[in-house]
Coordinates of C-alpha atoms and ligand atoms in Angstrom, one line a residue:
X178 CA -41.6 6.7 -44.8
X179 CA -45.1 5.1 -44.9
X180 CA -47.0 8.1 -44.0
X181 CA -44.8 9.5 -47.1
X182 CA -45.9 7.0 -49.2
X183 CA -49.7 6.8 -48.6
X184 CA -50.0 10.6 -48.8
X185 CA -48.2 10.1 -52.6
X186 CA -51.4 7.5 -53.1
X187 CA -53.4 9.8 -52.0
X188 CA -54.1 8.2 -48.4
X189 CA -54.1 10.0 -45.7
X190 CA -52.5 9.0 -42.5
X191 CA -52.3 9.5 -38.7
X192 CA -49.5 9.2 -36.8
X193 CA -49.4 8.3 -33.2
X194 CA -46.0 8.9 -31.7
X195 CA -45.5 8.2 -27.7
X196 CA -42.1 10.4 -27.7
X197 CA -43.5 14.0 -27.1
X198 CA -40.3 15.4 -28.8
X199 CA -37.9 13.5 -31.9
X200 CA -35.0 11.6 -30.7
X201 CA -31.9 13.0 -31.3
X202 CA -29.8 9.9 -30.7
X203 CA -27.9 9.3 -33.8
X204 CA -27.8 5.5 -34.9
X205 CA -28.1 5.0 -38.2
X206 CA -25.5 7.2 -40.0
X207 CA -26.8 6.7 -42.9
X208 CA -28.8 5.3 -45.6
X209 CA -27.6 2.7 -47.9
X210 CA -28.4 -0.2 -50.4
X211 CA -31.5 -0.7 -52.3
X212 CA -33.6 2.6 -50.8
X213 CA -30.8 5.0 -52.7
X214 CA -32.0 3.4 -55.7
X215 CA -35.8 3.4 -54.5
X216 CA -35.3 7.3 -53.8
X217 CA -33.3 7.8 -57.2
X218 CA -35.8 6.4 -59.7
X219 CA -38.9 8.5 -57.4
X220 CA -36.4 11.4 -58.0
X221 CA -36.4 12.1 -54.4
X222 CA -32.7 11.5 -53.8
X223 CA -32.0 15.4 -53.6
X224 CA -34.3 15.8 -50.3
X225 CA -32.3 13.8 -48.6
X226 CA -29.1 14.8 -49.6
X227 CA -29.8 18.0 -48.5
X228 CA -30.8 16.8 -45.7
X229 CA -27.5 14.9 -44.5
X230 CA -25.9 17.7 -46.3
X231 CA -23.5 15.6 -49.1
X232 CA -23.7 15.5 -52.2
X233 CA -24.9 12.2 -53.1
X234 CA -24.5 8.1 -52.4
X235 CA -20.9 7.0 -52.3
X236 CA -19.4 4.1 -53.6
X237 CA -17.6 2.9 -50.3
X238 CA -14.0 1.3 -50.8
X239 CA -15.1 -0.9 -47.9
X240 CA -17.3 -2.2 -45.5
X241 CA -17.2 -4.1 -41.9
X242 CA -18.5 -7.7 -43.0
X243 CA -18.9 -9.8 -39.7
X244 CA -15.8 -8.7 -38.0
X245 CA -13.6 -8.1 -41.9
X246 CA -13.2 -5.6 -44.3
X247 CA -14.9 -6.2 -47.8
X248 CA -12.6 -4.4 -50.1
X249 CA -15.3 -3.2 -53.0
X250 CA -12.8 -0.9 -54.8
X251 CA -12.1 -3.7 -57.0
X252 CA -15.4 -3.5 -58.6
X253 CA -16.3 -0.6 -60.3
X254 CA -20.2 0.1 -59.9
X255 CA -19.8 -2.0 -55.9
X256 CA -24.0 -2.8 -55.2
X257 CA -23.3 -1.2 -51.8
X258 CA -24.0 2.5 -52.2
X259 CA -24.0 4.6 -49.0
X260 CA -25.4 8.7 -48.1
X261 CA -24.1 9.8 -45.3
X262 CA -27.4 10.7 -42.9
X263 CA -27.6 11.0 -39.4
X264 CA -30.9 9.2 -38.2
X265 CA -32.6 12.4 -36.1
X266 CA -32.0 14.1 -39.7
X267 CA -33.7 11.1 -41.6
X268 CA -36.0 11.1 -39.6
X269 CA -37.1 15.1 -39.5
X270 CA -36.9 14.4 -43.4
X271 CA -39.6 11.9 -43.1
X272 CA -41.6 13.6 -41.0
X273 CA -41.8 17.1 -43.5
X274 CA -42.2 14.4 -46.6
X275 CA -45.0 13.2 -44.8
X276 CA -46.5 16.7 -43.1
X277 CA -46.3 17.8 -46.9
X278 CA -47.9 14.9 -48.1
X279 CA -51.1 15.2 -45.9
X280 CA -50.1 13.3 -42.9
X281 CA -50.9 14.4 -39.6
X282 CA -48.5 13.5 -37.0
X283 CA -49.2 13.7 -33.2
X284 CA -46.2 13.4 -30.8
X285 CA -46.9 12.4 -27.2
X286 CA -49.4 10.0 -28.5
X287 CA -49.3 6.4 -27.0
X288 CA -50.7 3.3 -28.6
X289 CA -52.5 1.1 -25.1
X290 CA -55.1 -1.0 -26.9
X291 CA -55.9 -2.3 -30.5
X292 CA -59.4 -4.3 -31.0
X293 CA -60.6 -5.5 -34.8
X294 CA -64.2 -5.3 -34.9
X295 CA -66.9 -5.2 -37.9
X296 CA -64.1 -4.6 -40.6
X297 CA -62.4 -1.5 -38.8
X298 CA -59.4 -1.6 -35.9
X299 CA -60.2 0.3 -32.7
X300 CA -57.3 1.9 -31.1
X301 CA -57.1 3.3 -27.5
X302 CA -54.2 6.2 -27.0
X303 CA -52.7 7.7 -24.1
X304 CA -52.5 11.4 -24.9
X305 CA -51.2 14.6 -23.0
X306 CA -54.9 15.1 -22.1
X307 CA -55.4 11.6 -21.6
X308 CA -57.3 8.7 -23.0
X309 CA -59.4 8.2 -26.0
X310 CA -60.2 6.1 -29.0
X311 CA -60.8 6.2 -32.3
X312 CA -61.4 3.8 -35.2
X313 CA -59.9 2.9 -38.2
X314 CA -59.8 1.1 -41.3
X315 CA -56.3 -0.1 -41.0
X316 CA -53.0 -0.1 -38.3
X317 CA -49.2 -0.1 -39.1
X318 CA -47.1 -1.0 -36.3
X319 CA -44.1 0.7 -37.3
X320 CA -43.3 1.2 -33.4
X321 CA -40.0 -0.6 -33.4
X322 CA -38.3 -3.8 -31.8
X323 CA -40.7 -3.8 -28.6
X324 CA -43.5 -2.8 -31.0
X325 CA -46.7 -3.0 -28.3
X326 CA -48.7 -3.3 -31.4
X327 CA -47.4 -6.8 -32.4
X328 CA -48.0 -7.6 -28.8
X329 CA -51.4 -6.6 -29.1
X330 CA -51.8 -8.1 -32.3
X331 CA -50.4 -11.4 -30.8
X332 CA -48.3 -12.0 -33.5
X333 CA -45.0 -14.0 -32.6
X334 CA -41.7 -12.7 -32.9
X335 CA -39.6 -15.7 -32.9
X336 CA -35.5 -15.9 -33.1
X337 CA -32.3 -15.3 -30.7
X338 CA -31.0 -12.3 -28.7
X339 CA -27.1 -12.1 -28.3
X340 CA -25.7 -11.9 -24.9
X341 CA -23.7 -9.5 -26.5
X342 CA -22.7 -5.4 -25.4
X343 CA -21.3 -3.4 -28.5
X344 CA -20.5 -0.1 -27.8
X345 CA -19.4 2.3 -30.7
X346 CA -17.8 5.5 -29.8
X347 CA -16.2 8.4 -31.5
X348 CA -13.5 10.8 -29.5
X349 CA -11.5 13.8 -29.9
X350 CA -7.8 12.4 -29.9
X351 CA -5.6 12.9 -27.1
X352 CA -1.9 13.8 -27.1
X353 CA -0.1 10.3 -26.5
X354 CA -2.1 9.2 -29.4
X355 CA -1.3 9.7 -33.1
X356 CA -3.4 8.5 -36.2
X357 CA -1.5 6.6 -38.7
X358 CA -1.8 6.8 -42.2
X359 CA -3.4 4.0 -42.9
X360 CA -6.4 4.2 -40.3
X361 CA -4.3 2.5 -36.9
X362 CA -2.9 4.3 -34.2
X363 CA 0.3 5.2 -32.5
X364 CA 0.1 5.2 -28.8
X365 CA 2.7 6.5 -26.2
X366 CA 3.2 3.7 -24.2
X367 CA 1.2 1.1 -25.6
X368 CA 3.2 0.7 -29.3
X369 CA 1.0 0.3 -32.7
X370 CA -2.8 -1.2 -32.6
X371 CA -4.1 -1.8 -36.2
X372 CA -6.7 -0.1 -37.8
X373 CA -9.9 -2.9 -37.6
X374 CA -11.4 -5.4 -36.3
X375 CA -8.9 -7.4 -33.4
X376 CA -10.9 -10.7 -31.9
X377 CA -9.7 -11.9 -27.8
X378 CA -10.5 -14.5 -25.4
X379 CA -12.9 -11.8 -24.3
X380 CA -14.5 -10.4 -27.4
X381 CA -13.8 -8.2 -30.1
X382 CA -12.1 -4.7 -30.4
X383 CA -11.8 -2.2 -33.4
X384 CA -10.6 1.4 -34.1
X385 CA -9.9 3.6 -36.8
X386 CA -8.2 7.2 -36.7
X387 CA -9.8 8.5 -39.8
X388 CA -11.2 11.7 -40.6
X389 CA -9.1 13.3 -37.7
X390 CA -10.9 11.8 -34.5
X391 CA -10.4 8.2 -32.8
X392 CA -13.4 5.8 -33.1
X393 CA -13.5 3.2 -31.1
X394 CA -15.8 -0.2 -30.9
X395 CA -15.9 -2.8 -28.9
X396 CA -18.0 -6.4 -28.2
X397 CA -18.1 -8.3 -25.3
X398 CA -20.2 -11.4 -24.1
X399 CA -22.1 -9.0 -20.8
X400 CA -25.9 -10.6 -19.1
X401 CA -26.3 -7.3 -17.6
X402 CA -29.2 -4.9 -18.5
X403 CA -28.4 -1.3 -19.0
X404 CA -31.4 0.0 -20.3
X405 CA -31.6 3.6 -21.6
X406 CA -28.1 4.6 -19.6
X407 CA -26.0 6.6 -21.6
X408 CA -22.9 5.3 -22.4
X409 CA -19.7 7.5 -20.2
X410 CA -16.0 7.2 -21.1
X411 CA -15.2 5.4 -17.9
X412 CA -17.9 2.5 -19.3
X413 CA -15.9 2.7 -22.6
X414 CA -12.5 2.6 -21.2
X415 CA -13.2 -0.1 -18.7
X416 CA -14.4 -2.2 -21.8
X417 CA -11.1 -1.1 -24.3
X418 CA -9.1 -2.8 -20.8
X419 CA -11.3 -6.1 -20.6
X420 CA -11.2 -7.2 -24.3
X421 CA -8.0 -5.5 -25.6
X422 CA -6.2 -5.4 -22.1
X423 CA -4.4 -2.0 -22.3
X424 CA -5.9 1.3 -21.0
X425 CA -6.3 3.0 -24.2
X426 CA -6.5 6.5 -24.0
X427 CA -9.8 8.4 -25.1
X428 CA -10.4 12.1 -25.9
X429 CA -13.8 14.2 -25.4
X430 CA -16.5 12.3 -26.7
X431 CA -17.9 13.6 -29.5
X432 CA -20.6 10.4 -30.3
X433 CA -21.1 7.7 -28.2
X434 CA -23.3 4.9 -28.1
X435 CA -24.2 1.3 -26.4
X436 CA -26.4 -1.9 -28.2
X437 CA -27.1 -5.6 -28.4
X438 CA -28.1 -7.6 -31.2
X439 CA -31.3 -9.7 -32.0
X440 CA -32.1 -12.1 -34.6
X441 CA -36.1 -12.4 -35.2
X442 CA -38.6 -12.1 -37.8
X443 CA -42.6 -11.6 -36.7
X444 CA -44.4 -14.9 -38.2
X445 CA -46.5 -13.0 -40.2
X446 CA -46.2 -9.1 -40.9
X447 CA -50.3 -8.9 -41.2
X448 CA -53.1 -10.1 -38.8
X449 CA -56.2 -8.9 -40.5
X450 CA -56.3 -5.3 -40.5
X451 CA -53.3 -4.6 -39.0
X452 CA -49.7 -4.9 -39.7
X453 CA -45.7 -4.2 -38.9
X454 CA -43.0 -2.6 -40.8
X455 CA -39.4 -2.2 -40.0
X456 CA -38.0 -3.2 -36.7
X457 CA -41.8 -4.2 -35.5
X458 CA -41.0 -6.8 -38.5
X459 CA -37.2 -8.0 -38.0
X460 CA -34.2 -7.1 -35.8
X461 CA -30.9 -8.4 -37.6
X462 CA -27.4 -9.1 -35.4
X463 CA -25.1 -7.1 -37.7
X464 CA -25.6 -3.3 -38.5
X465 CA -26.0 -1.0 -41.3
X466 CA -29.2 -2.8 -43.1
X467 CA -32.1 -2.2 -40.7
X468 CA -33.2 1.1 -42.3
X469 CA -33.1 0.0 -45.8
X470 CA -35.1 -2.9 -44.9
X471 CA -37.8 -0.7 -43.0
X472 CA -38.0 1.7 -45.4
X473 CA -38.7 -1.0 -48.0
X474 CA -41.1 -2.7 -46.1
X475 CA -43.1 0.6 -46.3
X476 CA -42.1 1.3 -50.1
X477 CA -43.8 -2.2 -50.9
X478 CA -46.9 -1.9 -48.4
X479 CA -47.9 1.5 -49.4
X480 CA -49.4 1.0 -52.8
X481 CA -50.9 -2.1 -51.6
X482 CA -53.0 -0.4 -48.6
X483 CA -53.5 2.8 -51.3
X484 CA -55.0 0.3 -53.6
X485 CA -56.7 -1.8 -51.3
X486 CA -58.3 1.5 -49.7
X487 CA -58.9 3.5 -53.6
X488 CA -61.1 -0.2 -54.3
X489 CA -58.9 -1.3 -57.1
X490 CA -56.6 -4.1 -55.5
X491 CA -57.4 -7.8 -56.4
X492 CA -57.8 -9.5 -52.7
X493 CA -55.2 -11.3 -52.3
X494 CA -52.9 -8.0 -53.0
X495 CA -52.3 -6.8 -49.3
X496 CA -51.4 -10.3 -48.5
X497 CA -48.3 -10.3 -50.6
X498 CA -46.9 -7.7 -48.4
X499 CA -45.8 -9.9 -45.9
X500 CA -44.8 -13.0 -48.1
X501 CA -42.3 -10.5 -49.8
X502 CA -40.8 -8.7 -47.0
X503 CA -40.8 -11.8 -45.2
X504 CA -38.8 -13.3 -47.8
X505 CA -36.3 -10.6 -47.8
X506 CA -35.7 -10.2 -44.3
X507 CA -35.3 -13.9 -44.1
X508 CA -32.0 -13.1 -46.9
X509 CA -31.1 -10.3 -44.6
X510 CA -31.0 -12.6 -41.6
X511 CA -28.9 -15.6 -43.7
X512 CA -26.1 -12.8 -44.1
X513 CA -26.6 -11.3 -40.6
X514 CA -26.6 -14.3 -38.6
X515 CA -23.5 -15.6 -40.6
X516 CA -21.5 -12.3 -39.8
X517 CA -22.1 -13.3 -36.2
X518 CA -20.8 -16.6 -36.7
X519 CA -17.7 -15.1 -38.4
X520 CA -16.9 -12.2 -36.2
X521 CA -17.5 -14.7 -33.1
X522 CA -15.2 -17.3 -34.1
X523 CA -12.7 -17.1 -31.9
X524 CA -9.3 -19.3 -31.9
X525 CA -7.5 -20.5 -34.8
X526 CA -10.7 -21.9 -36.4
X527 CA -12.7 -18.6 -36.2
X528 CA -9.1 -17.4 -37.9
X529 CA -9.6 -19.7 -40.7
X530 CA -12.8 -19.0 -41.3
X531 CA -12.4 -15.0 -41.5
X532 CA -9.1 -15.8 -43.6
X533 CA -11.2 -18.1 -46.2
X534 CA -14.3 -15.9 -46.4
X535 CA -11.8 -13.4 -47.2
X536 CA -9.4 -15.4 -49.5
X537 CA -13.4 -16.0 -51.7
X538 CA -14.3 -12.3 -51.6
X539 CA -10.9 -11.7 -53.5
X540 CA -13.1 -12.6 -56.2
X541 CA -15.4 -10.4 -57.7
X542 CA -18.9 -12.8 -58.2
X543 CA -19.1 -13.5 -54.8
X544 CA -17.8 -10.3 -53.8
X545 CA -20.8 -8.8 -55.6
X546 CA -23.9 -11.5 -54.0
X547 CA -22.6 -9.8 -50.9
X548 CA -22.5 -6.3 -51.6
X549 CA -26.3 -7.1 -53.2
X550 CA -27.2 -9.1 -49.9
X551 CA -26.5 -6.2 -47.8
X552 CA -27.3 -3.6 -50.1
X553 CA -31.1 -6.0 -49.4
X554 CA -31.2 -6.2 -53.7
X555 CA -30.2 -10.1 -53.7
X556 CA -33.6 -12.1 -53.6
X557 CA -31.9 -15.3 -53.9
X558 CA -32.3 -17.9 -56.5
X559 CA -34.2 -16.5 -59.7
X560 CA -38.0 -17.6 -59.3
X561 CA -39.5 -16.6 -62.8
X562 CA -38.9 -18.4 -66.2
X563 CA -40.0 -15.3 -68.4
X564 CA -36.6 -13.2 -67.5
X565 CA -34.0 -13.1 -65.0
X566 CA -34.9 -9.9 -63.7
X567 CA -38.6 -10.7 -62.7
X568 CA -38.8 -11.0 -58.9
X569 CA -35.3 -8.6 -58.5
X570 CA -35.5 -5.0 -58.0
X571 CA -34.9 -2.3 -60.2
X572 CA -31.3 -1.1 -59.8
X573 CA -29.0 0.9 -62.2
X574 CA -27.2 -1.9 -62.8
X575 CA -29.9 -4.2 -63.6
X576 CA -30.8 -1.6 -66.5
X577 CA -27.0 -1.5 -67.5
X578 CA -27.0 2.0 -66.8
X579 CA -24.5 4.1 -65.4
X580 CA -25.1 5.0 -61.5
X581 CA -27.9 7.5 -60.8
X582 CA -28.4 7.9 -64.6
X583 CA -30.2 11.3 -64.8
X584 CA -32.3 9.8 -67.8
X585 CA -34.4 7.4 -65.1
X586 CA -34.3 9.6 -61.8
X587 CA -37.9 9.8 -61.0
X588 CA -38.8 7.7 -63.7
X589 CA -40.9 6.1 -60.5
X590 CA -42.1 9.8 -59.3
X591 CA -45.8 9.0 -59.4
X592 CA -45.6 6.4 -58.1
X593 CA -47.5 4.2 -60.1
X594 CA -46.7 1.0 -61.9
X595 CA -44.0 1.8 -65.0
X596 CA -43.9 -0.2 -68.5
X597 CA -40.6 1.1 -69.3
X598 CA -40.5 0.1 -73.5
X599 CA -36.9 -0.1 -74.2
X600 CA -37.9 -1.1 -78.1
X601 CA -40.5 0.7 -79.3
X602 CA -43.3 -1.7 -78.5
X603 CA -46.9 -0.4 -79.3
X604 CA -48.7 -3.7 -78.9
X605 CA -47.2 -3.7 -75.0
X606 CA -47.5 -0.1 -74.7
X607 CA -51.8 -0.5 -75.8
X608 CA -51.9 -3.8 -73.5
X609 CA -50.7 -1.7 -70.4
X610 CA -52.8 1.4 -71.8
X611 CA -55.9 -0.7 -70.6
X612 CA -54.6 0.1 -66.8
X613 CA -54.0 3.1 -67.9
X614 CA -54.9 4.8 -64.5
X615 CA -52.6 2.9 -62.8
X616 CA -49.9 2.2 -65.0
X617 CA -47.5 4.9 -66.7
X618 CA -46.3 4.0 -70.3
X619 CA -42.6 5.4 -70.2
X620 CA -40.0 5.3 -73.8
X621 CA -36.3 5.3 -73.2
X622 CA -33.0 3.6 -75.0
X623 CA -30.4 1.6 -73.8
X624 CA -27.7 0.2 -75.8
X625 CA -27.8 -2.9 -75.5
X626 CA -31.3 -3.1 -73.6
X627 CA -31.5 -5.5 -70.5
X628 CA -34.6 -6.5 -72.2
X629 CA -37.4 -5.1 -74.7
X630 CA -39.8 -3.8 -71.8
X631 CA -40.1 -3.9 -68.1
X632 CA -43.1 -3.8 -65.7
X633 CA -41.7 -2.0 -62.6
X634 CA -43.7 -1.5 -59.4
X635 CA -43.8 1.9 -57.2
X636 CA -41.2 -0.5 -54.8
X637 CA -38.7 -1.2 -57.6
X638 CA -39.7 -5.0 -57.9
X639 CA -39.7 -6.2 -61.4
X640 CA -42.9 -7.7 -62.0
X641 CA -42.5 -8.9 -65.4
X642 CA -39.8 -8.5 -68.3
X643 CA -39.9 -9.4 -72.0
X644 CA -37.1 -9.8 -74.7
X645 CA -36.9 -9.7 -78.3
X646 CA -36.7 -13.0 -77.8
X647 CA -40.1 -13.8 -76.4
X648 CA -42.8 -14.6 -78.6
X649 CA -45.1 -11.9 -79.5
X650 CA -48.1 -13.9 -78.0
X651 CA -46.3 -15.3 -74.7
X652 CA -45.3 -11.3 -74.1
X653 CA -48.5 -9.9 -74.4
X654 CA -49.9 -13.2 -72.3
X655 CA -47.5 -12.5 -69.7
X656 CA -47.4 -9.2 -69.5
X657 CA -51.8 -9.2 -69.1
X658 CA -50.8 -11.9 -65.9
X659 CA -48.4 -9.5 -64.4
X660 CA -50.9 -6.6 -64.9
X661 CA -53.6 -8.6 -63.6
X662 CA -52.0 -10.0 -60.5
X663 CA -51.1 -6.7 -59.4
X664 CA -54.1 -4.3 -60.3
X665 CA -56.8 -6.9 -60.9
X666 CA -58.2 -8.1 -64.1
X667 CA -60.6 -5.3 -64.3
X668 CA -59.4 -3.4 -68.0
X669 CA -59.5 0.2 -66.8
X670 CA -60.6 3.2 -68.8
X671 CA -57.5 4.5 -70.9
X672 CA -56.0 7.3 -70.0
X673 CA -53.5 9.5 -71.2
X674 CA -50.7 8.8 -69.5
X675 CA -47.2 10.7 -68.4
X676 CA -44.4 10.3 -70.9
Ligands
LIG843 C1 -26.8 2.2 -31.7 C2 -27.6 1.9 -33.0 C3 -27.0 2.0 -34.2 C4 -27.6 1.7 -35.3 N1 -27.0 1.9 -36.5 C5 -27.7 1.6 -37.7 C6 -27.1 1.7 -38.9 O1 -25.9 2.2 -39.0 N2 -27.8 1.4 -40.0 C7 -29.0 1.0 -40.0 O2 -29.6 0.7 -41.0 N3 -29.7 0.8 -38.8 C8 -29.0 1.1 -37.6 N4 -29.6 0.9 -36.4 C9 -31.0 0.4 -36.4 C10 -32.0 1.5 -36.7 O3 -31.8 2.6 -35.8 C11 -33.4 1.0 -36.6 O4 -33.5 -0.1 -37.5 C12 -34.5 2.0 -36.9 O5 -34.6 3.0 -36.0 C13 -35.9 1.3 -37.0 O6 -36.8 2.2 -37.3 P1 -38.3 1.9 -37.0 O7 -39.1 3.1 -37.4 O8 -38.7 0.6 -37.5 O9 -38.4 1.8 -35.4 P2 -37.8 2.9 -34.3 O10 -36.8 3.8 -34.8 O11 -37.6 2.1 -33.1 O12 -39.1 3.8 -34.1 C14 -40.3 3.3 -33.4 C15 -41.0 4.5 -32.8 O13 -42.2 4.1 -32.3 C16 -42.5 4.8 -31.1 N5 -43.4 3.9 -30.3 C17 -43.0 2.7 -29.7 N6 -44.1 2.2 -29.1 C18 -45.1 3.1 -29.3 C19 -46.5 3.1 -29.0 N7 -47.1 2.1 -28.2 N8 -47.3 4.1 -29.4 C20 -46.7 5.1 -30.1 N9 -45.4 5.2 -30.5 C21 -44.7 4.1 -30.1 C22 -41.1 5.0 -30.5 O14 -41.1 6.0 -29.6 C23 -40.2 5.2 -31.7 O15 -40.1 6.6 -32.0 C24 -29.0 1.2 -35.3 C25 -29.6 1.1 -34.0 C26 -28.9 1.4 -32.9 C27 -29.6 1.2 -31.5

């Protein structure tokens, strides 16, 4: 995704890659949250698509919430959009977005050593034909949650590991075992087991019969290492027996796999000339959010590192990088570690607890601050006094647009910085003009507008908003600020800019 990005900023990138081959395990199924909309507005949603071969993000009826359902058909544009997208295809996706893109990528290539030294980063790698080193103005560490890089770095990567198994598994069904209607199961000799989430003494079961095939997942408190072992069906059974206490019985597996959670964050996602992104940054304890955040991480570092590299960033610009994603992970953790808290209660009081949660998601506002926490869109209290929508990102809602509204796909394609004038505004239009190289000048109408003009980053963050409300001088005041704090006070050349 990074690679991606810097090759659209016209950066090119090397990628060092210890595995000699892709992986093909499939963990993320898909993408989801806030990166849909990144995608839709760079009008790059279609590549994917294609790629997981659907048709487009889904509204999803529901989603697993620490150990519940959240039931979003209630709301009719839920914040938790979801494309079905197995990771080895994400990732193959990435890889030709970033081959295209100018980006060379080497497989079998190990990151051993990182030095800074007289403003470059040395880096030692372990090839097929052995060592050798090269230098480099800058390093990501996007190598995961063991990342040797923030090791080498010595950055700290502080928080808690479970002492938890989950294994998730997906099985042809066998004969004694009928799927129900409405997700459970019918099982010769065992009687009815519910479809979701059941919590024991000894941890926490779940299965659904949808879709034709029996999918099974299970969590128990386990010390015990298993490394890279693939999961079998004996491993999975022997679980079912220990938490549920019946031997369930399990088809063919058709997908089957084993993890444990973590909860950290690095302390800082930048030490001088080098940096982390995605699971290098932050492991969370609940699934389904760790590729959005990653892939945001590199959506917002990219035009930094372009800029810093091109010479136009103001100094302090790469330095934001981490203060933002740091910010977000640490929302992405408060929902997280609460989900473990929730699906751990056991007894009666962990009971209560699931029951009230669910009793408050009945209703639809707090409903919808979940759906935007783990969509990774909810950036907490509002910190700007201009407009509400400064420091929030872009989303089709927060235009009041329908979903994927065809009239803003790729409105973000160059990924520039995007005035979007909403109200016909020549004096903001000419003020942005002056960063002209940098900044595209985009008309559209909205009835009613969320505001007379945005200023939009390439990472869908709202950098500045203005109403017909604001005073004509406090706009154009503000609006120089945002355009100064993210390109640098420098008043480019004008340029003619895409419509
Ligand atoms: C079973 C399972 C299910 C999951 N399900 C979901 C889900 O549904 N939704 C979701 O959002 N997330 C899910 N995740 C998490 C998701 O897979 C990760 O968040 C994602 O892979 C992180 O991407 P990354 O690029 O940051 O790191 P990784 O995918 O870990 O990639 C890091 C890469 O760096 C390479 N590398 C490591 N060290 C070096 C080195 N020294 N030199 C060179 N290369 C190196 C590795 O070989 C690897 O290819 C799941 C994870 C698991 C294990």
């Amino acid at each position: 995704m990074l690679a991606g990005e810097l090759g659209q900023a016209g950066v090119r990138t090397l990628l060092l890659e210890r595995r000699a081959e892709p992986s093909e395990v499939a963990k993320a199924g898909g993408l989801a949250g806030q990166i849909l909309e990144l995608l839709h507005f760079r009008g790059e949603l279609d590549r994917f698509c294609e790629a997981g071969g659907s048709k487009g993000p889904e509204a999803v009826p529901s989603l697993p919430f620490g150990g519940l359902q959240l039931d979003f058909s209630q709301i009719p544009d839920p914040p938790m959009q979801v494309l079905r997208l197995p990771q080895p295809q994400l990732e193959a996706a990435l890889a030709d977005r970033a081959s295209e893109r100018g980006s060379e990528i080497r497989r079998g290539h190990e990151v051993i050593g990182l030095q800074q030294q007289d403003g470059v980063v040395k880096v030692e790698v372990r090839g097929p034909q052995g060592r050798y080193e090269m230098a480099t103005q800058f390093v990501v560490g996007c190598d995961g949650g063991r990342s040797r890089v923030r090791d080498l770095a010595g950055i700290p990567f502080r928080g808690t590991s479970l002492p938890e198994i989950e294994r998730l598994a997906s099985v042809t069904v066998p004969e004694s075992v009928t799927l129900l209607d409405d997700g459970g199961l019918q099982v010769d000799g065992i009687g009815r087991i519910p479809f979701g989430y059941t919590a024991t003494e000894r941890g926490v079961f779940a299965c659904s019969g949808l879709e034709g095939r029996l999918s099974v997942y299970t969590a128990e408190v386990e010390a015990r290492e298993y490394d890279d072992a693939p999961m079998t069906i004996a491993e999975l059974s022997a679980s079912v027996n220990r938490v549920l206490g019946v031997d369930l019985p399990l088809g063919e597996p058709l997908r089957m796999t084993r993890f444990g959670y973590s909860a950290k964050q690095a302390d800082t996602y930048r030490h001088g000339r080098i940096f982390l992104a995605g699971d290098a940054a932050h492991l969370f304890p609940a699934g389904g959010v760790a590729v959005n955040a990653g892939m945001l991480d590199a959506a917002n570092l990219a035009w930094k590192l372009a800029g810093t590299i091109h010479g136009w960033a103001p100094p302090d610009l790469l330095d934001t990088y981490s203060d933002e994603r740091r910010a977000a992970a640490e929302r992405t953790l408060l929902h997280t570690r609460a989900q473990v808290a929730l699906r751990r209660g056991y007894g009666p009081d962990g009971d209560a607890l699931r029951a009230l949660v669910l009793e408050l998601t009945a209703d639809e506002q707090p409903l919808r601050r979940l759906g935007a926490l783990m969509a990774g869109t909810d950036a907490g209290a509002p910190k700007s006094q201009v407009h509400p929508l400064v420091g929030t990102f872009l989303t089709s809602r927060a235009l009041s647009v329908q979903q994927g509204d065809p009239r803003f796909a790729g409105m973000l394609r160059t990924g520039r910085l995007v005035l979007l004038d909403l109200a016909d505004r020549p004096d903001l239009r000419e003020l942005a003009g002056r960063w002209g190289e940098h900044v595209d000048v985009i008309r559209a109408t909205i009835d009613p507008p969320p505001a007379d003009a945005l200023l939009i980053r390439p990472d869908t963050h709202i950098a500045w908003a203005a109403t017909s409300q604001t005073a004509v001088q406090t706009a154009l005041r503000t609006l120089r600020e945002a355009l100064s704090t993210w390109l640098g006070t420098r008043p480019h050349q004008r340029t003619e800019s895409p419509a």
